[in-house]
Amino acid sequence: MAGASGRVLVVDDSTVIRQLIRVNLELDGFEVLTAVDGAECLDVVHDVRPDVITLDVTMPRLDGLRTAEQLHADPRTRHIPVAIVSASSRSGSGRGVDAYLAKPFEPADLVRLVRRLRHGGGTSREHPALRTPGVPPQLPSSRSVFDDAAYVVRRP
């Protein structure tokens, strides 16, 4: 059963960062599950069914940007908002990325970003059940909206 605020899958190869993110989100009422890299994320995402996914960029086996692309390409996970939480300069510009938060980050910024993504702010990727039959989804155009230390890519 998801936490009162929702379920988040945190994907980072650093145990310390996973724990830091977990503690801060759990204090805000989220249920938090973790994976050590993109490959593990893709292995568990269908069973976990998160409301939001956070990804580091630089990880072994499968990096965060390629993981986001694969999540976006899968109709079963395309609707899940993805936030990159990384110190990497390669961050925030991949297909399937809805938001970016630079490391180091303020815990309040992390919680605010995840809460916003959970409640639909910052993403308009459609859940398959919300699409109108016979009407193809429109291709998104990206524009960035800066808010505090994080930015959200809005897809009209």
CSV table of N, CA and C in Angstrom, one decimal:
chain,number,residue,atom,x,y,z
A,1,MET,N,0.8,-1.2,0.0
A,1,MET,CA,0.0,0.0,0.0
A,1,MET,C,0.9,1.2,0.0
A,2,ALA,N,0.6,2.2,-0.8
A,2,ALA,CA,1.4,3.4,-0.9
A,2,ALA,C,1.2,4.3,0.3
A,3,GLY,N,2.2,5.1,0.6
A,3,GLY,CA,2.2,6.0,1.7
A,3,GLY,C,1.1,7.1,1.5
A,4,ALA,N,0.7,7.8,2.5
A,4,ALA,CA,-0.3,8.8,2.4
A,4,ALA,C,-0.1,9.8,1.3
A,5,SER,N,1.2,10.1,1.0
A,5,SER,CA,1.5,11.1,0.0
A,5,SER,C,1.8,10.5,-1.4
A,6,GLY,N,2.0,9.1,-1.4
A,6,GLY,CA,2.2,8.4,-2.7
A,6,GLY,C,3.5,7.5,-2.5
A,7,ARG,N,3.8,6.9,-3.6
A,7,ARG,CA,4.9,6.0,-3.7
A,7,ARG,C,6.0,6.5,-4.7
A,8,VAL,N,7.2,6.5,-4.2
A,8,VAL,CA,8.4,7.0,-5.0
A,8,VAL,C,9.4,5.9,-5.1
A,9,LEU,N,9.9,5.7,-6.3
A,9,LEU,CA,11.0,4.8,-6.6
A,9,LEU,C,12.3,5.7,-6.8
A,10,VAL,N,13.2,5.5,-5.8
A,10,VAL,CA,14.5,6.3,-5.8
A,10,VAL,C,15.6,5.4,-6.4
A,11,VAL,N,16.2,5.9,-7.5
A,11,VAL,CA,17.2,5.1,-8.2
A,11,VAL,C,18.5,5.9,-8.1
A,12,ASP,N,19.5,5.3,-7.4
A,12,ASP,CA,20.8,6.0,-7.2
A,12,ASP,C,21.8,4.9,-6.8
A,13,ASP,N,23.0,5.0,-7.3
A,13,ASP,CA,24.0,3.9,-7.0
A,13,ASP,C,24.7,4.2,-5.6
A,14,SER,N,24.4,5.4,-5.1
A,14,SER,CA,25.0,5.8,-3.8
A,14,SER,C,24.0,5.4,-2.6
A,15,THR,N,24.5,4.6,-1.7
A,15,THR,CA,23.7,4.2,-0.6
A,15,THR,C,23.3,5.4,0.2
A,16,VAL,N,24.3,6.3,0.4
A,16,VAL,CA,24.1,7.5,1.3
A,16,VAL,C,23.0,8.4,0.6
A,17,ILE,N,23.0,8.6,-0.7
A,17,ILE,CA,22.0,9.4,-1.3
A,17,ILE,C,20.7,8.8,-1.3
A,18,ARG,N,20.6,7.5,-1.6
A,18,ARG,CA,19.3,6.8,-1.5
A,18,ARG,C,18.7,6.9,-0.1
A,19,GLN,N,19.5,6.8,0.9
A,19,GLN,CA,19.0,6.9,2.3
A,19,GLN,C,18.6,8.4,2.6
A,20,LEU,N,19.4,9.3,2.2
A,20,LEU,CA,19.0,10.7,2.4
A,20,LEU,C,17.7,11.1,1.7
A,21,ILE,N,17.5,10.6,0.5
A,21,ILE,CA,16.2,10.9,-0.2
A,21,ILE,C,15.1,10.2,0.5
A,22,ARG,N,15.3,8.9,0.8
A,22,ARG,CA,14.3,8.1,1.5
A,22,ARG,C,13.8,8.8,2.8
A,23,VAL,N,14.7,9.1,3.7
A,23,VAL,CA,14.3,9.7,4.9
A,23,VAL,C,13.5,11.0,4.7
A,24,ASN,N,13.9,11.9,3.8
A,24,ASN,CA,13.2,13.1,3.6
A,24,ASN,C,11.8,12.9,3.0
A,25,LEU,N,11.7,12.0,2.1
A,25,LEU,CA,10.4,11.7,1.5
A,25,LEU,C,9.5,11.0,2.5
A,26,GLU,N,10.0,10.1,3.3
A,26,GLU,CA,9.2,9.4,4.3
A,26,GLU,C,8.7,10.3,5.3
A,27,LEU,N,9.5,11.3,5.7
A,27,LEU,CA,9.1,12.3,6.7
A,27,LEU,C,7.9,13.1,6.2
A,28,ASP,N,7.7,13.2,4.8
A,28,ASP,CA,6.6,13.9,4.2
A,28,ASP,C,5.5,12.9,3.9
A,29,GLY,N,5.6,11.7,4.3
A,29,GLY,CA,4.4,10.7,4.1
A,29,GLY,C,4.5,9.8,2.9
A,30,PHE,N,5.6,9.9,2.2
A,30,PHE,CA,5.7,9.1,1.0
A,30,PHE,C,6.2,7.7,1.4
A,31,GLU,N,5.8,6.7,0.7
A,31,GLU,CA,6.4,5.3,0.7
A,31,GLU,C,7.5,5.4,-0.3
A,32,VAL,N,8.7,4.9,0.1
A,32,VAL,CA,9.9,5.0,-0.7
A,32,VAL,C,10.5,3.6,-0.9
A,33,LEU,N,10.7,3.3,-2.2
A,33,LEU,CA,11.4,2.0,-2.6
A,33,LEU,C,12.6,2.4,-3.3
A,34,THR,N,13.6,1.6,-3.4
A,34,THR,CA,14.9,2.0,-4.0
A,34,THR,C,15.4,1.0,-4.9
A,35,ALA,N,16.2,1.4,-5.9
A,35,ALA,CA,17.0,0.6,-6.8
A,35,ALA,C,18.4,1.2,-6.9
A,36,VAL,N,19.4,0.3,-7.2
A,36,VAL,CA,20.8,0.8,-7.3
A,36,VAL,C,21.2,1.3,-8.6
A,37,ASP,N,20.4,1.0,-9.7
A,37,ASP,CA,20.8,1.5,-11.0
A,37,ASP,C,19.5,1.4,-11.9
A,38,GLY,N,19.7,1.9,-13.1
A,38,GLY,CA,18.6,1.9,-14.1
A,38,GLY,C,18.1,0.5,-14.4
A,39,ALA,N,19.0,-0.4,-14.5
A,39,ALA,CA,18.6,-1.8,-14.9
A,39,ALA,C,17.7,-2.4,-13.8
A,40,GLU,N,18.0,-2.2,-12.5
A,40,GLU,CA,17.2,-2.6,-11.4
A,40,GLU,C,15.9,-1.9,-11.4
A,41,CYS,N,15.9,-0.6,-11.7
A,41,CYS,CA,14.7,0.2,-11.8
A,41,CYS,C,13.7,-0.4,-12.8
A,42,LEU,N,14.2,-0.8,-14.0
A,42,LEU,CA,13.4,-1.3,-15.1
A,42,LEU,C,12.9,-2.7,-14.7
A,43,ASP,N,13.7,-3.5,-13.9
A,43,ASP,CA,13.2,-4.8,-13.4
A,43,ASP,C,12.1,-4.7,-12.4
A,44,VAL,N,12.0,-3.7,-11.6
A,44,VAL,CA,11.0,-3.6,-10.5
A,44,VAL,C,9.9,-2.7,-10.7
A,45,VAL,N,10.0,-1.8,-11.7
A,45,VAL,CA,9.0,-0.7,-11.9
A,45,VAL,C,7.6,-1.2,-12.0
A,46,HIS,N,7.4,-2.3,-12.7
A,46,HIS,CA,6.0,-2.8,-13.0
A,46,HIS,C,5.4,-3.4,-11.7
A,47,ASP,N,6.2,-4.0,-10.9
A,47,ASP,CA,5.7,-4.5,-9.6
A,47,ASP,C,5.5,-3.4,-8.6
A,48,VAL,N,6.4,-2.5,-8.6
A,48,VAL,CA,6.4,-1.4,-7.6
A,48,VAL,C,5.3,-0.4,-7.9
A,49,ARG,N,5.0,-0.1,-9.1
A,49,ARG,CA,4.1,0.9,-9.6
A,49,ARG,C,4.1,2.2,-8.9
A,50,PRO,N,5.3,2.9,-9.0
A,50,PRO,CA,5.5,4.2,-8.3
A,50,PRO,C,4.6,5.3,-8.9
A,51,ASP,N,4.4,6.4,-8.1
A,51,ASP,CA,3.8,7.6,-8.6
A,51,ASP,C,4.8,8.5,-9.2
A,52,VAL,N,6.0,8.5,-8.7
A,52,VAL,CA,7.1,9.3,-9.2
A,52,VAL,C,8.4,8.5,-9.1
A,53,ILE,N,9.3,8.7,-10.0
A,53,ILE,CA,10.6,8.1,-10.0
A,53,ILE,C,11.7,9.2,-10.0
A,54,THR,N,12.7,9.0,-9.1
A,54,THR,CA,13.9,9.9,-9.1
A,54,THR,C,15.1,9.1,-9.6
A,55,LEU,N,15.9,9.7,-10.5
A,55,LEU,CA,17.0,9.0,-11.1
A,55,LEU,C,18.3,9.8,-11.0
A,56,ASP,N,19.3,9.2,-10.6
A,56,ASP,CA,20.7,9.8,-10.8
A,56,ASP,C,21.0,9.6,-12.2
A,57,VAL,N,22.0,10.4,-12.7
A,57,VAL,CA,22.4,10.2,-14.1
A,57,VAL,C,23.5,9.1,-14.2
A,58,THR,N,24.6,9.3,-13.5
A,58,THR,CA,25.7,8.4,-13.6
A,58,THR,C,25.6,7.2,-12.7
A,59,MET,N,25.3,6.1,-13.3
A,59,MET,CA,25.1,4.8,-12.5
A,59,MET,C,25.7,3.7,-13.4
A,60,PRO,N,26.1,2.6,-12.7
A,60,PRO,CA,26.6,1.4,-13.5
A,60,PRO,C,25.4,0.7,-14.2
A,61,ARG,N,25.7,-0.1,-15.2
A,61,ARG,CA,24.8,-0.9,-16.0
A,61,ARG,C,24.0,0.0,-16.9
A,62,LEU,N,23.1,0.8,-16.4
A,62,LEU,CA,22.2,1.7,-17.2
A,62,LEU,C,22.1,3.0,-16.5
A,63,ASP,N,22.5,4.1,-17.2
A,63,ASP,CA,22.4,5.4,-16.6
A,63,ASP,C,21.0,6.0,-16.6
A,64,GLY,N,20.9,7.1,-15.8
A,64,GLY,CA,19.5,7.7,-15.6
A,64,GLY,C,18.9,8.2,-16.9
A,65,LEU,N,19.6,8.8,-17.8
A,65,LEU,CA,19.0,9.3,-19.0
A,65,LEU,C,18.5,8.2,-19.9
A,66,ARG,N,19.2,7.2,-20.0
A,66,ARG,CA,18.8,6.0,-20.8
A,66,ARG,C,17.6,5.3,-20.1
A,67,THR,N,17.6,5.3,-18.8
A,67,THR,CA,16.5,4.7,-18.1
A,67,THR,C,15.2,5.5,-18.3
A,68,ALA,N,15.4,6.8,-18.2
A,68,ALA,CA,14.2,7.7,-18.5
A,68,ALA,C,13.6,7.5,-19.9
A,69,GLU,N,14.5,7.3,-20.9
A,69,GLU,CA,14.1,7.1,-22.2
A,69,GLU,C,13.3,5.8,-22.4
A,70,GLN,N,13.8,4.7,-21.7
A,70,GLN,CA,13.1,3.5,-21.8
A,70,GLN,C,11.8,3.5,-21.0
A,71,LEU,N,11.7,4.2,-19.9
A,71,LEU,CA,10.5,4.3,-19.2
A,71,LEU,C,9.5,5.1,-20.1
A,72,HIS,N,9.9,6.1,-20.8
A,72,HIS,CA,9.1,6.9,-21.6
A,72,HIS,C,8.6,6.1,-22.8
A,73,ALA,N,9.4,5.2,-23.3
A,73,ALA,CA,9.1,4.4,-24.5
A,73,ALA,C,8.1,3.3,-24.2
A,74,ASP,N,7.9,2.9,-22.9
A,74,ASP,CA,7.1,1.8,-22.5
A,74,ASP,C,5.7,2.4,-22.2
A,75,PRO,N,4.6,2.0,-22.9
A,75,PRO,CA,3.3,2.5,-22.6
A,75,PRO,C,2.8,2.3,-21.2
A,76,ARG,N,3.4,1.3,-20.5
A,76,ARG,CA,3.0,1.0,-19.1
A,76,ARG,C,3.6,1.9,-18.1
A,77,THR,N,4.7,2.6,-18.5
A,77,THR,CA,5.4,3.5,-17.5
A,77,THR,C,5.5,4.9,-18.1
A,78,ARG,N,5.0,5.2,-19.3
A,78,ARG,CA,5.2,6.5,-19.9
A,78,ARG,C,4.6,7.6,-19.1
A,79,HIS,N,3.5,7.3,-18.3
A,79,HIS,CA,2.8,8.3,-17.5
A,79,HIS,C,3.4,8.7,-16.2
A,80,ILE,N,4.4,7.9,-15.8
A,80,ILE,CA,5.1,8.1,-14.5
A,80,ILE,C,6.0,9.3,-14.6
A,81,PRO,N,5.9,10.4,-13.8
A,81,PRO,CA,6.8,11.5,-13.8
A,81,PRO,C,8.2,11.0,-13.3
A,82,VAL,N,9.2,11.5,-14.0
A,82,VAL,CA,10.6,11.2,-13.7
A,82,VAL,C,11.4,12.5,-13.4
A,83,ALA,N,12.0,12.5,-12.3
A,83,ALA,CA,12.9,13.6,-11.9
A,83,ALA,C,14.4,13.1,-11.9
A,84,ILE,N,15.2,13.8,-12.5
A,84,ILE,CA,16.7,13.6,-12.4
A,84,ILE,C,17.2,14.3,-11.2
A,85,VAL,N,17.8,13.6,-10.3
A,85,VAL,CA,18.5,14.2,-9.1
A,85,VAL,C,19.9,13.8,-9.2
A,86,SER,N,20.8,14.8,-9.7
A,86,SER,CA,22.1,14.5,-10.1
A,86,SER,C,23.0,15.7,-10.0
A,87,ALA,N,24.3,15.4,-9.8
A,87,ALA,CA,25.3,16.4,-10.0
A,87,ALA,C,25.9,16.5,-11.4
A,88,SER,N,25.5,15.5,-12.2
A,88,SER,CA,26.1,15.4,-13.6
A,88,SER,C,25.6,16.6,-14.4
A,89,SER,N,26.6,17.1,-15.2
A,89,SER,CA,26.2,18.2,-16.2
A,89,SER,C,25.4,17.6,-17.4
A,90,ARG,N,25.3,16.3,-17.5
A,90,ARG,CA,24.5,15.7,-18.6
A,90,ARG,C,23.0,15.7,-18.2
A,91,SER,N,22.6,16.2,-17.1
A,91,SER,CA,21.3,16.0,-16.5
A,91,SER,C,20.2,16.9,-17.2
A,92,GLY,N,19.0,16.4,-17.1
A,92,GLY,CA,17.8,17.2,-17.4
A,92,GLY,C,17.4,17.4,-18.8
A,93,SER,N,18.1,16.8,-19.8
A,93,SER,CA,17.8,17.1,-21.2
A,93,SER,C,17.4,15.8,-21.9
A,94,GLY,N,17.1,14.8,-21.2
A,94,GLY,CA,16.7,13.5,-21.9
A,94,GLY,C,15.2,13.4,-22.1
A,95,ARG,N,14.9,12.5,-23.1
A,95,ARG,CA,13.5,12.2,-23.4
A,95,ARG,C,13.0,11.4,-22.2
A,96,GLY,N,11.8,11.8,-21.7
A,96,GLY,CA,11.2,11.2,-20.6
A,96,GLY,C,11.5,11.8,-19.3
A,97,VAL,N,12.3,12.9,-19.3
A,97,VAL,CA,12.6,13.6,-18.0
A,97,VAL,C,11.7,14.8,-17.8
A,98,ASP,N,11.0,14.8,-16.7
A,98,ASP,CA,10.0,15.8,-16.3
A,98,ASP,C,10.6,16.9,-15.5
A,99,ALA,N,11.6,16.6,-14.7
A,99,ALA,CA,12.2,17.6,-13.8
A,99,ALA,C,13.6,17.3,-13.5
A,100,TYR,N,14.3,18.3,-13.0
A,100,TYR,CA,15.7,18.2,-12.6
A,100,TYR,C,16.0,18.9,-11.3
A,101,LEU,N,16.8,18.2,-10.4
A,101,LEU,CA,17.2,18.8,-9.2
A,101,LEU,C,18.7,18.5,-9.1
A,102,ALA,N,19.5,19.6,-8.9
A,102,ALA,CA,20.9,19.5,-8.9
A,102,ALA,C,21.4,19.1,-7.5
A,103,LYS,N,22.4,18.2,-7.4
A,103,LYS,CA,23.0,17.8,-6.2
A,103,LYS,C,24.2,18.8,-6.0
A,104,PRO,N,24.5,19.2,-4.8
A,104,PRO,CA,23.7,19.0,-3.6
A,104,PRO,C,22.4,19.8,-3.6
A,105,PHE,N,21.4,19.3,-2.9
A,105,PHE,CA,20.1,19.9,-2.9
A,105,PHE,C,19.7,20.1,-1.5
A,106,GLU,N,18.7,21.0,-1.3
A,106,GLU,CA,18.1,21.2,0.0
A,106,GLU,C,17.0,20.2,0.1
A,107,PRO,N,16.9,19.5,1.2
A,107,PRO,CA,15.8,18.5,1.3
A,107,PRO,C,14.4,19.0,1.0
A,108,ALA,N,14.1,20.3,1.4
A,108,ALA,CA,12.8,20.9,1.2
A,108,ALA,C,12.6,21.0,-0.3
A,109,ASP,N,13.6,21.3,-1.1
A,109,ASP,CA,13.5,21.4,-2.6
A,109,ASP,C,13.1,20.0,-3.2
A,110,LEU,N,13.7,19.0,-2.7
A,110,LEU,CA,13.4,17.6,-3.1
A,110,LEU,C,12.0,17.3,-2.8
A,111,VAL,N,11.5,17.5,-1.6
A,111,VAL,CA,10.2,17.2,-1.2
A,111,VAL,C,9.2,18.0,-2.0
A,112,ARG,N,9.4,19.2,-2.2
A,112,ARG,CA,8.6,20.1,-3.0
A,112,ARG,C,8.4,19.6,-4.4
A,113,LEU,N,9.6,19.3,-5.0
A,113,LEU,CA,9.6,18.8,-6.4
A,113,LEU,C,8.8,17.5,-6.6
A,114,VAL,N,9.1,16.5,-5.7
A,114,VAL,CA,8.4,15.2,-5.8
A,114,VAL,C,6.9,15.4,-5.5
A,115,ARG,N,6.5,16.3,-4.6
A,115,ARG,CA,5.1,16.5,-4.3
A,115,ARG,C,4.4,17.1,-5.5
A,116,ARG,N,5.1,18.1,-6.2
A,116,ARG,CA,4.6,18.8,-7.3
A,116,ARG,C,4.4,17.8,-8.5
A,117,LEU,N,5.4,16.9,-8.7
A,117,LEU,CA,5.2,15.9,-9.8
A,117,LEU,C,4.1,14.9,-9.4
A,118,ARG,N,4.0,14.5,-8.2
A,118,ARG,CA,3.0,13.6,-7.8
A,118,ARG,C,1.6,14.1,-8.0
A,119,HIS,N,1.4,15.4,-7.9
A,119,HIS,CA,0.1,16.0,-8.0
A,119,HIS,C,-0.1,16.5,-9.4
A,120,GLY,N,0.7,16.2,-10.4
A,120,GLY,CA,0.5,16.5,-11.8
A,120,GLY,C,1.1,17.9,-12.2
A,121,GLY,N,1.7,18.6,-11.3
A,121,GLY,CA,2.4,19.8,-11.6
A,121,GLY,C,3.7,19.6,-12.3
A,122,GLY,N,3.9,20.0,-13.5
A,122,GLY,CA,5.1,19.8,-14.1
A,122,GLY,C,5.2,18.7,-15.2
A,123,THR,N,4.1,18.0,-15.3
A,123,THR,CA,4.1,17.0,-16.4
A,123,THR,C,2.7,16.9,-16.9
A,124,SER,N,2.6,16.7,-18.2
A,124,SER,CA,1.2,16.4,-18.7
A,124,SER,C,1.3,15.2,-19.6
A,125,ARG,N,2.3,14.3,-19.3
A,125,ARG,CA,2.3,13.0,-20.0
A,125,ARG,C,1.0,12.3,-19.6
A,126,GLU,N,0.3,11.8,-20.6
A,126,GLU,CA,-1.0,11.2,-20.3
A,126,GLU,C,-0.9,9.8,-19.9
A,127,HIS,N,-1.7,9.4,-18.9
A,127,HIS,CA,-1.9,8.0,-18.6
A,127,HIS,C,-2.7,7.4,-19.7
A,128,PRO,N,-2.3,6.2,-20.2
A,128,PRO,CA,-3.0,5.6,-21.3
A,128,PRO,C,-4.6,5.6,-21.1
A,129,ALA,N,-5.0,5.4,-19.8
A,129,ALA,CA,-6.5,5.3,-19.6
A,129,ALA,C,-7.1,6.7,-19.8
A,130,LEU,N,-6.4,7.8,-19.8
A,130,LEU,CA,-6.9,9.1,-20.0
A,130,LEU,C,-7.0,9.6,-21.4
A,131,ARG,N,-6.4,8.8,-22.3
A,131,ARG,CA,-6.4,9.2,-23.7
A,131,ARG,C,-7.8,9.0,-24.3
A,132,THR,N,-8.1,9.8,-25.3
A,132,THR,CA,-9.4,9.7,-26.1
A,132,THR,C,-9.1,8.6,-27.2
A,133,PRO,N,-9.9,7.6,-27.2
A,133,PRO,CA,-9.8,6.6,-28.2
A,133,PRO,C,-9.8,7.2,-29.6
A,134,GLY,N,-8.9,6.7,-30.5
A,134,GLY,CA,-8.9,7.2,-31.9
A,134,GLY,C,-8.2,8.5,-32.1
A,135,VAL,N,-7.8,9.2,-31.0
A,135,VAL,CA,-7.1,10.5,-31.1
A,135,VAL,C,-5.7,10.3,-30.7
A,136,PRO,N,-4.7,10.4,-31.6
A,136,PRO,CA,-3.3,10.2,-31.2
A,136,PRO,C,-2.8,11.3,-30.3
A,137,PRO,N,-2.0,10.9,-29.3
A,137,PRO,CA,-1.4,11.9,-28.4
A,137,PRO,C,-0.6,12.9,-29.2
A,138,GLN,N,-0.5,14.1,-28.8
A,138,GLN,CA,0.3,15.1,-29.4
A,138,GLN,C,1.7,15.0,-29.0
A,139,LEU,N,2.6,15.3,-29.9
A,139,LEU,CA,4.0,15.3,-29.6
A,139,LEU,C,4.3,16.5,-28.7
A,140,PRO,N,5.0,16.3,-27.6
A,140,PRO,CA,5.2,17.4,-26.7
A,140,PRO,C,6.3,18.3,-27.2
A,141,SER,N,6.2,19.6,-26.9
A,141,SER,CA,7.3,20.5,-27.0
A,141,SER,C,7.8,20.9,-25.6
A,142,SER,N,9.1,20.9,-25.4
A,142,SER,CA,9.6,21.2,-24.1
A,142,SER,C,9.9,22.6,-23.8
A,143,ARG,N,9.6,23.1,-22.6
A,143,ARG,CA,10.0,24.4,-22.2
A,143,ARG,C,10.3,24.3,-20.7
A,144,SER,N,11.2,25.0,-20.2
A,144,SER,CA,11.6,24.9,-18.8
A,144,SER,C,11.0,26.0,-18.0
A,145,VAL,N,10.6,25.6,-16.8
A,145,VAL,CA,10.1,26.6,-15.9
A,145,VAL,C,11.0,26.4,-14.6
A,146,PHE,N,11.7,27.5,-14.2
A,146,PHE,CA,12.6,27.4,-13.1
A,146,PHE,C,11.9,27.8,-11.8
A,147,ASP,N,12.1,27.0,-10.8
A,147,ASP,CA,11.5,27.2,-9.5
A,147,ASP,C,12.5,26.8,-8.4
A,148,ASP,N,13.0,27.7,-7.7
A,148,ASP,CA,14.0,27.5,-6.6
A,148,ASP,C,15.2,26.8,-7.3
A,149,ALA,N,15.7,25.7,-6.7
A,149,ALA,CA,16.9,25.0,-7.2
A,149,ALA,C,16.5,23.9,-8.2
A,150,ALA,N,15.3,23.7,-8.5
A,150,ALA,CA,14.8,22.7,-9.4
A,150,ALA,C,14.1,23.3,-10.6
A,151,TYR,N,14.1,22.6,-11.7
A,151,TYR,CA,13.3,23.1,-12.8
A,151,TYR,C,12.5,21.9,-13.3
A,152,VAL,N,11.3,22.2,-13.8
A,152,VAL,CA,10.4,21.2,-14.3
A,152,VAL,C,10.2,21.5,-15.8
A,153,VAL,N,10.3,20.4,-16.6
A,153,VAL,CA,10.0,20.5,-18.0
A,153,VAL,C,8.6,20.2,-18.2
A,154,ARG,N,7.8,21.2,-18.7
A,154,ARG,CA,6.4,21.1,-18.9
A,154,ARG,C,6.2,20.6,-20.3
A,155,ARG,N,5.3,19.7,-20.5
A,155,ARG,CA,5.0,19.2,-21.8
A,155,ARG,C,3.5,19.4,-22.1
A,156,PRO,N,3.2,20.4,-22.9
A,156,PRO,CA,1.8,20.7,-23.2
A,156,PRO,C,1.2,19.6,-24.1
